[in-house]
XYZ file of C-alpha atoms in Angstrom:
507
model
C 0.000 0.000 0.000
C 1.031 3.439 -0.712
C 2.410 5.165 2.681
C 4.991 7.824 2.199
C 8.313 6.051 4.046
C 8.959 9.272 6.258
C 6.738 11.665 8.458
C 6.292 14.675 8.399
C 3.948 17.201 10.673
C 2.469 19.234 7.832
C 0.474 21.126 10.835
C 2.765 22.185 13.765
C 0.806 25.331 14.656
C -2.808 26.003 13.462
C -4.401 24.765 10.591
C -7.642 26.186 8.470
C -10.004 24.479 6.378
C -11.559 27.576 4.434
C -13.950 27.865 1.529
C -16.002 24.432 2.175
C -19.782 23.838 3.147
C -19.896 21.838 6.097
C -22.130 19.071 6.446
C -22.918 17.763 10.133
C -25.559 15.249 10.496
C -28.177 17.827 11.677
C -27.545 20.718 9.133
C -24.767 22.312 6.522
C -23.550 25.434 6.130
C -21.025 27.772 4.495
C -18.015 28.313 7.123
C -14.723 27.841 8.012
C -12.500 25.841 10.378
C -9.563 26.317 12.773
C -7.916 23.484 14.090
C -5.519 23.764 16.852
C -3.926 20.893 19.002
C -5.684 17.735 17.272
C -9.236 19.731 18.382
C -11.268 21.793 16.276
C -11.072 25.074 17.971
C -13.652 27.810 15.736
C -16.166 27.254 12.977
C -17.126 30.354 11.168
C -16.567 32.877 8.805
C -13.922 35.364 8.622
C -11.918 33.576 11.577
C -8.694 35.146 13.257
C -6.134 32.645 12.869
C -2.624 32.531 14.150
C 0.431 33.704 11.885
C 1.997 31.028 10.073
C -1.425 28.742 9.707
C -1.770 25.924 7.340
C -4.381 26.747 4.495
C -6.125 23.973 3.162
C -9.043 25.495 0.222
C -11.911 23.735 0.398
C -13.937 25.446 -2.174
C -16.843 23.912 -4.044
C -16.012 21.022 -1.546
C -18.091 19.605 1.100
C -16.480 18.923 4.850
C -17.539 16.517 6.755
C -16.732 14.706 10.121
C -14.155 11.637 9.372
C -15.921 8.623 9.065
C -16.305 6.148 12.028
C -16.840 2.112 11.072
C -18.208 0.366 13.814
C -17.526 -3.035 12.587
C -13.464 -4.590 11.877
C -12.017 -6.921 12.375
C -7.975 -6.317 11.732
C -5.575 -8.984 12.355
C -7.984 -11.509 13.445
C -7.745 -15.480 13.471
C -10.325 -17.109 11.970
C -11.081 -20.340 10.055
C -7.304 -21.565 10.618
C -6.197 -17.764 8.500
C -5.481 -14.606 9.962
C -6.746 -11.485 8.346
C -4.261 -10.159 5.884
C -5.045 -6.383 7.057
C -3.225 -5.450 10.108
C -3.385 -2.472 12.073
C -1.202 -0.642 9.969
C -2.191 -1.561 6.786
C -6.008 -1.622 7.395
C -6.224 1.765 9.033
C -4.078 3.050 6.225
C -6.784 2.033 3.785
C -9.177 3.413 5.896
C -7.885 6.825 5.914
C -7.549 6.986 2.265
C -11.231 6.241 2.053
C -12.425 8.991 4.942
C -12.829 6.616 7.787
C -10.594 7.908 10.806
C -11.848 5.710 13.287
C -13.122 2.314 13.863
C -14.398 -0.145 16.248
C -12.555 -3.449 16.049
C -13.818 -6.868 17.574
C -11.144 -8.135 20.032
C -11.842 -12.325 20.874
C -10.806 -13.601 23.586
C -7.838 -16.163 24.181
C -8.799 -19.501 25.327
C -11.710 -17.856 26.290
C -10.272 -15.130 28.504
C -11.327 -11.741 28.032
C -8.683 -10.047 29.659
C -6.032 -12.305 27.773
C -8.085 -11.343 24.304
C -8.382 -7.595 25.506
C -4.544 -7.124 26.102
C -3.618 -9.293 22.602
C -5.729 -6.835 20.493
C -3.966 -4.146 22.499
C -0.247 -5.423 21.382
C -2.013 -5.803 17.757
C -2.981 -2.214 17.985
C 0.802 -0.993 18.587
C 1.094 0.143 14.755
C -2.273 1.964 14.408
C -2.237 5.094 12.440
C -5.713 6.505 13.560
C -7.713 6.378 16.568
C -9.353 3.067 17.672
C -11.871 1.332 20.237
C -12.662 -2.039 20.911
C -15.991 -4.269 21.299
C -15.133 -7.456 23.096
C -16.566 -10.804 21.764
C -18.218 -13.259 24.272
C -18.463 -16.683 23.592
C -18.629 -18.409 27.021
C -19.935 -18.543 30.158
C -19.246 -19.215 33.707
C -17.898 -16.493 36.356
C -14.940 -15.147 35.095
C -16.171 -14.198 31.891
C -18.908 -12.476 34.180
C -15.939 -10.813 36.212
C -14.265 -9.836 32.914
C -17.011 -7.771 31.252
C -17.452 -5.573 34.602
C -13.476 -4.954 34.511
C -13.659 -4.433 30.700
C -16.466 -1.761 30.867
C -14.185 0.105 33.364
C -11.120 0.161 30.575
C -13.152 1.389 27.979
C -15.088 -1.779 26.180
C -19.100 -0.361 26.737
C -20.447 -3.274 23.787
C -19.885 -6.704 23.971
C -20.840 -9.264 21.114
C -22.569 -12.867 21.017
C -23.033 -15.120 18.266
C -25.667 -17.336 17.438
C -24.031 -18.823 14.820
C -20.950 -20.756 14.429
C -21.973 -23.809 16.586
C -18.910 -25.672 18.016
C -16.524 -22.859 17.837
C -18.358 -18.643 18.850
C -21.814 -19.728 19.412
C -23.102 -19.812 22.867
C -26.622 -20.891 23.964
C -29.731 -19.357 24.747
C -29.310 -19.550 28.302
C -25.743 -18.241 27.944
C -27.003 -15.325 26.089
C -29.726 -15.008 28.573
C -27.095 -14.526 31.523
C -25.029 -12.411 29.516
C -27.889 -9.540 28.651
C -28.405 -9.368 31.983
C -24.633 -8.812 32.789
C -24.624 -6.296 30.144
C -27.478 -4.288 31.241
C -25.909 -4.539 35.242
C -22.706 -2.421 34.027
C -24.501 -0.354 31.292
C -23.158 -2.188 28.124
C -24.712 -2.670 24.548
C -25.251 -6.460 24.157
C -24.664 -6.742 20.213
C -25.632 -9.938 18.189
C -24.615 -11.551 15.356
C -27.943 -13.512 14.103
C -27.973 -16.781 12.413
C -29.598 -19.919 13.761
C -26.342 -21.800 14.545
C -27.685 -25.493 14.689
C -30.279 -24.794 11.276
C -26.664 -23.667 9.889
C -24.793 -26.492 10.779
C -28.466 -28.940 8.948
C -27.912 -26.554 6.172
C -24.218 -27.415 5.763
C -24.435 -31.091 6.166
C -27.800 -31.135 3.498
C -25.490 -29.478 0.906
C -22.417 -31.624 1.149
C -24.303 -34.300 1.471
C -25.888 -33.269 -2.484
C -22.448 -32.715 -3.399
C -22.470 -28.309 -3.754
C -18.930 -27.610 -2.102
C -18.343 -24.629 -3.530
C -19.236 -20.951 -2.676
C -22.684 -21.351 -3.892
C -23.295 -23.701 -1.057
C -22.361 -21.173 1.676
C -25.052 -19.090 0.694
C -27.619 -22.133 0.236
C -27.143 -23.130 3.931
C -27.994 -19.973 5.538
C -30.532 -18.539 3.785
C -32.721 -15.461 4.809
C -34.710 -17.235 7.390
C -32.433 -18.214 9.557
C -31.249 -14.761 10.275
C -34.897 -13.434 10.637
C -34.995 -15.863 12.985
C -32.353 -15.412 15.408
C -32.565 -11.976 14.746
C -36.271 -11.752 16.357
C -35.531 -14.241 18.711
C -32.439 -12.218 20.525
C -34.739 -8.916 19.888
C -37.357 -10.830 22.149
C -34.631 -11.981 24.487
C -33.114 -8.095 24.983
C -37.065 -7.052 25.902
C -37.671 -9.742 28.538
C -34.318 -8.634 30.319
C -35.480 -4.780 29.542
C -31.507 -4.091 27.795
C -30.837 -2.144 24.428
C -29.695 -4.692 21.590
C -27.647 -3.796 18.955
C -28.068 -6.302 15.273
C -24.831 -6.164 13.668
C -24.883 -7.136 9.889
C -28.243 -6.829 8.888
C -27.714 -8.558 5.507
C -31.998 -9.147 4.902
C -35.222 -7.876 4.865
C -35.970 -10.637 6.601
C -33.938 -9.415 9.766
C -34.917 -6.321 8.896
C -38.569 -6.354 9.324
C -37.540 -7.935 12.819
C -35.792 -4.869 13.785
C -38.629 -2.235 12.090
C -41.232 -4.312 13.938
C -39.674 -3.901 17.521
C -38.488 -0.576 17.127
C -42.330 0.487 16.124
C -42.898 -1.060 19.573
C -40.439 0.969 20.795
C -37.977 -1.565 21.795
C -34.144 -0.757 22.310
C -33.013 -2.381 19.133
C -30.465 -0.818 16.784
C -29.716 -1.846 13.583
C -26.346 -2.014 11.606
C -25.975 -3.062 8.057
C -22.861 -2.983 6.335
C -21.683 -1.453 2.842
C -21.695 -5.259 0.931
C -25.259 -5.718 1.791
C -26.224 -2.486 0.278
C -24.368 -2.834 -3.621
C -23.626 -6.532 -3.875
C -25.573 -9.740 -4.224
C -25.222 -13.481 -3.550
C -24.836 -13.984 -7.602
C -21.209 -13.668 -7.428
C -20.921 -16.488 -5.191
C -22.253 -18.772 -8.173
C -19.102 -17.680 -10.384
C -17.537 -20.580 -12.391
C -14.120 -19.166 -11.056
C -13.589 -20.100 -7.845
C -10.790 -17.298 -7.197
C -14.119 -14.763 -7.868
C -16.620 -16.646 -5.873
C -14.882 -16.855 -3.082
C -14.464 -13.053 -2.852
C -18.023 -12.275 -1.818
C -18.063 -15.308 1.053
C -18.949 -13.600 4.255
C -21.379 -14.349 7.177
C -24.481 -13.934 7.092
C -24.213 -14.142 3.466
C -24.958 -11.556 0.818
C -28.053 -12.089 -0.420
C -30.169 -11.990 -3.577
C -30.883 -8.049 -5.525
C -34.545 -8.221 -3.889
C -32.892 -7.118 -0.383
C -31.381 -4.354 -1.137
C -33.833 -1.893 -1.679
C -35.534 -2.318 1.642
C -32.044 -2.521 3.180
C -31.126 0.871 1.375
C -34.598 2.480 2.270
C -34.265 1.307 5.953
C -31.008 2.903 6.391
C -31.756 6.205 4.317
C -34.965 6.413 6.969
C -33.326 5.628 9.763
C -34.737 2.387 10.610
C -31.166 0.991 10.405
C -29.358 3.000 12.306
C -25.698 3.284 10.684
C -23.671 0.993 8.046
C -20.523 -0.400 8.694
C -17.958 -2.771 7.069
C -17.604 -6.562 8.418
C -14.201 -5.900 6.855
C -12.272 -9.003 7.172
C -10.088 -9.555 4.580
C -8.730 -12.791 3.240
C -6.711 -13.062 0.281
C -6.836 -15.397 -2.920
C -4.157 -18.021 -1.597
C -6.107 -17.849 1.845
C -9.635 -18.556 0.295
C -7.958 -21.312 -1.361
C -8.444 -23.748 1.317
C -11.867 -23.954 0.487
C -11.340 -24.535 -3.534
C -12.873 -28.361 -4.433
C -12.133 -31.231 -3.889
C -9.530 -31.110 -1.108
C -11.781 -28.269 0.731
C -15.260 -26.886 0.125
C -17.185 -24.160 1.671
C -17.187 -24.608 5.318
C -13.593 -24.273 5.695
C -13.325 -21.269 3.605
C -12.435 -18.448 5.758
C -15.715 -15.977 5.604
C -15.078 -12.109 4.907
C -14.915 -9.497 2.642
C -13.352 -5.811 1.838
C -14.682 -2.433 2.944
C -13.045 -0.118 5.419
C -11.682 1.909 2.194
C -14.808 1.946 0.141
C -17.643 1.996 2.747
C -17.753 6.284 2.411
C -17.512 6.255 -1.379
C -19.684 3.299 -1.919
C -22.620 4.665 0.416
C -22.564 8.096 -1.329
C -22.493 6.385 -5.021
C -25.664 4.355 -3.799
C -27.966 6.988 -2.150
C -26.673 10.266 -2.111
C -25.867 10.546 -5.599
C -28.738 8.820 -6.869
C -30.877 10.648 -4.665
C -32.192 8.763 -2.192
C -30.003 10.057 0.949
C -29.269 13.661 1.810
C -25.939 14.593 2.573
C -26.605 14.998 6.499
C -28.203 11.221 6.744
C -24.879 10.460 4.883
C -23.022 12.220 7.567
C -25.395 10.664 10.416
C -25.202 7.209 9.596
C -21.568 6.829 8.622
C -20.000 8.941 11.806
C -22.494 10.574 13.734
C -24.789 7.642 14.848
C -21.324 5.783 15.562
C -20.536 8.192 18.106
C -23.546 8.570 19.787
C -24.459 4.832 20.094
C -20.937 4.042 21.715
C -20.953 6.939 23.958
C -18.173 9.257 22.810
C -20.012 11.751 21.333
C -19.273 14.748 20.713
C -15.928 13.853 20.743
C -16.289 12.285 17.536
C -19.094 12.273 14.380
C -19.371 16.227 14.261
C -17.651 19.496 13.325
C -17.969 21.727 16.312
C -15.535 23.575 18.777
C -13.945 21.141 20.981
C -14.252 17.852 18.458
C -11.902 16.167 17.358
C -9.974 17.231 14.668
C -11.388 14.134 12.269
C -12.240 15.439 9.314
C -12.719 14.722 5.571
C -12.915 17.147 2.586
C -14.975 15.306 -0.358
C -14.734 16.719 -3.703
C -18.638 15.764 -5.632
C -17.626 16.264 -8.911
C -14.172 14.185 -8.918
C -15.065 10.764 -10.444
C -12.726 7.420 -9.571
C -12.918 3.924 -10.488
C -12.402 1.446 -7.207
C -9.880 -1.216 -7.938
C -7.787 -3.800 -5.854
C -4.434 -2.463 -7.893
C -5.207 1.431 -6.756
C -6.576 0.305 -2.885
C -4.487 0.319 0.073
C -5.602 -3.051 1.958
C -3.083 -5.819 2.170
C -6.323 -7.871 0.112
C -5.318 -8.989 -3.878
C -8.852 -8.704 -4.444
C -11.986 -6.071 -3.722
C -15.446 -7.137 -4.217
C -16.217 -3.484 -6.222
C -13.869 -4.107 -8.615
C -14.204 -1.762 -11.571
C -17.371 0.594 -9.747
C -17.021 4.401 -10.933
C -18.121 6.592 -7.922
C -18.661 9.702 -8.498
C -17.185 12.005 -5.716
C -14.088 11.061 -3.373
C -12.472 12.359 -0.090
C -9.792 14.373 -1.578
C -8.318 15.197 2.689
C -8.506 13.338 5.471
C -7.615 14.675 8.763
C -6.948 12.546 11.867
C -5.953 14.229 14.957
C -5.694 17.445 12.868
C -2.575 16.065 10.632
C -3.508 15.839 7.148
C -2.359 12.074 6.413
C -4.523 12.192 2.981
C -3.847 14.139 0.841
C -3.109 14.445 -3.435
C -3.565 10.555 -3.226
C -0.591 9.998 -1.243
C -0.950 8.408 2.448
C 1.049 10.110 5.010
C 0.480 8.282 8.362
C 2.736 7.455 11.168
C 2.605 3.945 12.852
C 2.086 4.245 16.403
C -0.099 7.299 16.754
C -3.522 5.882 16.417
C -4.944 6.487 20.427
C -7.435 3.657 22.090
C -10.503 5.526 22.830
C -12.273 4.874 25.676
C -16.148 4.183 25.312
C -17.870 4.781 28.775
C -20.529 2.224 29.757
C -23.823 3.722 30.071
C -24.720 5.256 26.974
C -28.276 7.540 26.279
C -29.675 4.125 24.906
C -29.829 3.290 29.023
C -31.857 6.539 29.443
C -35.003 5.665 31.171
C -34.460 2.138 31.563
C -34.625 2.135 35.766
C -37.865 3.987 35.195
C -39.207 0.695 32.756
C -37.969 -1.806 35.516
C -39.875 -0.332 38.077
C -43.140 -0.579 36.015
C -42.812 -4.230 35.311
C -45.040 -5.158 38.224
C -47.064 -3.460 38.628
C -49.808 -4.841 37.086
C -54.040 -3.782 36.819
C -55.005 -6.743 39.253
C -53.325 -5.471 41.908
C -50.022 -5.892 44.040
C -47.638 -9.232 43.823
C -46.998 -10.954 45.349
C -50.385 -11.718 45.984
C -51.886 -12.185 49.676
C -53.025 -15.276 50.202
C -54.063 -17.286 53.053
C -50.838 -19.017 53.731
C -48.682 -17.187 56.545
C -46.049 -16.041 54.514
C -48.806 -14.415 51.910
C -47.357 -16.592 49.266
C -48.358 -20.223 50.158
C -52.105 -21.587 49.951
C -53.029 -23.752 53.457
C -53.497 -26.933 52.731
């Protein structure tokens, strides 16, 4: 990937951004913008800057809060591969595509969450940009309990639980039971990844059993019902233990109408869907070439062309909250293990590209077809981040005293996404050959410009871990819903009976 070898600190003093429209998620307008010390210090016209300030002219430009991706997963283990995308190189790409921050999924080791949190620390060493962590969960028993309350004091406010993967990440209902009731004790957001993990592992055995081994048969053994499953049966889980639920990955309007339906009963639920979901579909996977096929392999899978116009309404309403990436990236060689006859699908490691394209490719869908306005844009690839893991304002808006995250994006510059011109450590991208038009042109991360003329300019080592505090507004109100739950229109419980203790009937 393109990094310039040396680094250099274009922006010792004060830098201004002058000329542009900003866009926050809530309004745009014409005005400047001083940064000073990583923070954004002024936004407005005719500013009084210090001698010696670094112009940058954003005219005919639009600036816009540096996008945040609430869904990596760098340097991971998985499937017997390890991402290809390190810190380094995965952040890099991220910066060249207006993302300058992201929240990666740490595992744990051996099933020890304090073992996992420190190893995704020591894999952090190299970032470039700023960082947070969820924390995966995929056990139970007392220390894990133990764990999340020390986690949540060190920063980790979501923790994630799969019902899918049976036999390696899944755990149980009960598990998951215990577990959104941990979460909701020490004011974290219980996320889910929703599959039915035992219809999965039918689904798998049905198609080797018919002989489909290649990519086509990953898709044919999870189909859409099996995440609308899981996906309303964890949203009905999160309500009986009264705790916000975030769906990661919606991939189908099957989980989809699962999350519109509780949030119209005003349930806790929040909805992510992820860039893939929105411009690609499972058709690719049925590729005579096995090298292209295995490209678009991820979990749940990518689905057919009829989901993603509710999936691209839901998210331009609001309905789904934000998009994100899933970007875990496993190269040709890697995917290889899964080619016919000597492998077949279920050992293929699942993933696909993003964390560059996810700004570029959600403007190209909506906002310059129409469908989005430019603030939603903002809102639902930064703003919502922030405000759902608690470290807003901080980050996802232009204001005094914000981070100094920004992106300039030029509307009428037209590019062509390819794996030979991207920046991820991948050999392949799934939007090969898709024009967009409009690109960031800037990108600012802790007010150094490390984007720039299409040259990278980053410096290993000064991406910060950002702590997300537990207790986020999603918890608002929810003390004030527990106390209701009893009370009920036929009168007090427990009820008074004849028994002596008011609970037990004489015999």
């Amino acid at each position: 990937f393109l990094i310039s070898s040396f680094y250099v600190d274009l922006v010792e003093g004060a830098l201004l951004i002058q000329g542009g429209k900003v866009v926050n998620h809530d309004q745009e307008f014409l005005a400047d913008i001083l940064v000073e010390n990583g923070k954004i210090k002024e936004v407005g016209l005719n500013l009084k800057v210090p001698r010696d300030t670094v112009i940058i002219d954003a005219s005919n430009k639009y600036v816009m809060p540096g996008g945040i991706d609430p869904h990596t997963h760098l340097d991971m283990p998985f499937m017997g591969q390890v991402a290809c995308d390190d810190f380094t190189s995965g952040q890099s790409a991220a910066l060249a595509g207006g993302t300058t921050m992201h929240v990666d999924f740490a595992l744990p080791v051996d099933g020890d969450l304090m073992r996992g949190f420190q190893v995704w620390r020591d894999k952090a060493v190299g970032s470039v940009m700023d960082y947070a962590f969820h924390m995966a969960v995929t056990s139970w028993d007392a220390k894990v309990e133990a764990d999340m309350e020390a986690l949540a004091s060190l920063g980790i406010n979501s923790f994630k639980f799969f019902l899918a993967y049976k036999g390696a990440l899944m755990v149980t209902d009960p598990q998951f039971l215990s577990a959104l009731q941990k979460c909701k004790q020490i004011g974290a957001l219980a996320q889910v990844h929703a599959e039915n993990g035992d219809a999965v592992a039918l689904g798998q055995e049905l198609m080797v059993a018919r002989g489909i081994l290649g990519p086509e048969g990953h898709a044919l053994s999870r189909p859409p019902i099996l995440e609308g499953e899981a996906t309303g049966r964890a949203i009905r889980l999160a309500a009986f233990v009264n705790t916000p639920l975030y769906v990661v990955h919606v991939m189908s309007k099957d989980a989809l109408k699962e999350v519109q339906a509780a949030r119209a009963q005003g349930l806790r639920v929040i909805g992510e869907t992820v860039t893939s979901a929105l411009t690609q579909d499972e058709s690719k996977m049925w590729n005579p070439d096995f090298k292209t096929a295995a490209q678009f392999v991820m979990s749940p899978p990518i689905r057919s062309k009829e989901h993603q116009a509710p999936l691209r309404q839901a998210l331009t309403s609001g309905d789904l909250a934000l998009v994100a990436t899933d970007h875990a990236v496993f190269n040709s060689t890697q995917k290889a293990v899964g080619r016919p006859p000597k492998g077949d699908f279920r050992i293929l490691p699942n993933g696909v590209n993003g964390i560059e394209e996810r700004m570029h490719m959600v403007w190209e869908t909506l906002v310059h077809k129409g469908q989005m306005t430019r603030s939603r844009f903002v809102d639902a690839t930064s703003t919502q981040a922030a405000k759902i893991f608690n470290i807003y304002p901080q980050k996802g808006l232009i204001a005094p005293g914000s981070d100094a995250d920004i992106i300039i994006f030029d509307p009428a510059e037209i590019h062509t996404i390819s794996a030979s011109t991207h920046h991820s450590r991948m050999d392949t991208n799934i939007y090969e050959g898709l024009k967009v038009h409009g690109k960031v042109v800037v990108t600012i991360s802790q007010g150094q410009v490390v984007w720039q003329n299409g040259i990278l300019n980053v410096k290993p080592g000064a991406g910060r871990f950002i702590e997300m505090k537990p207790f986020g507004p999603i918890f608002e109100g929810i003390e004030k819903q527990d106390a209701t739950f009893l009370s009920t229109p036929y009168g007090n419980v427990p009820v008074s009976r004849n028994g002596s203790d008011g609970n037990r009937d004489e015999l």
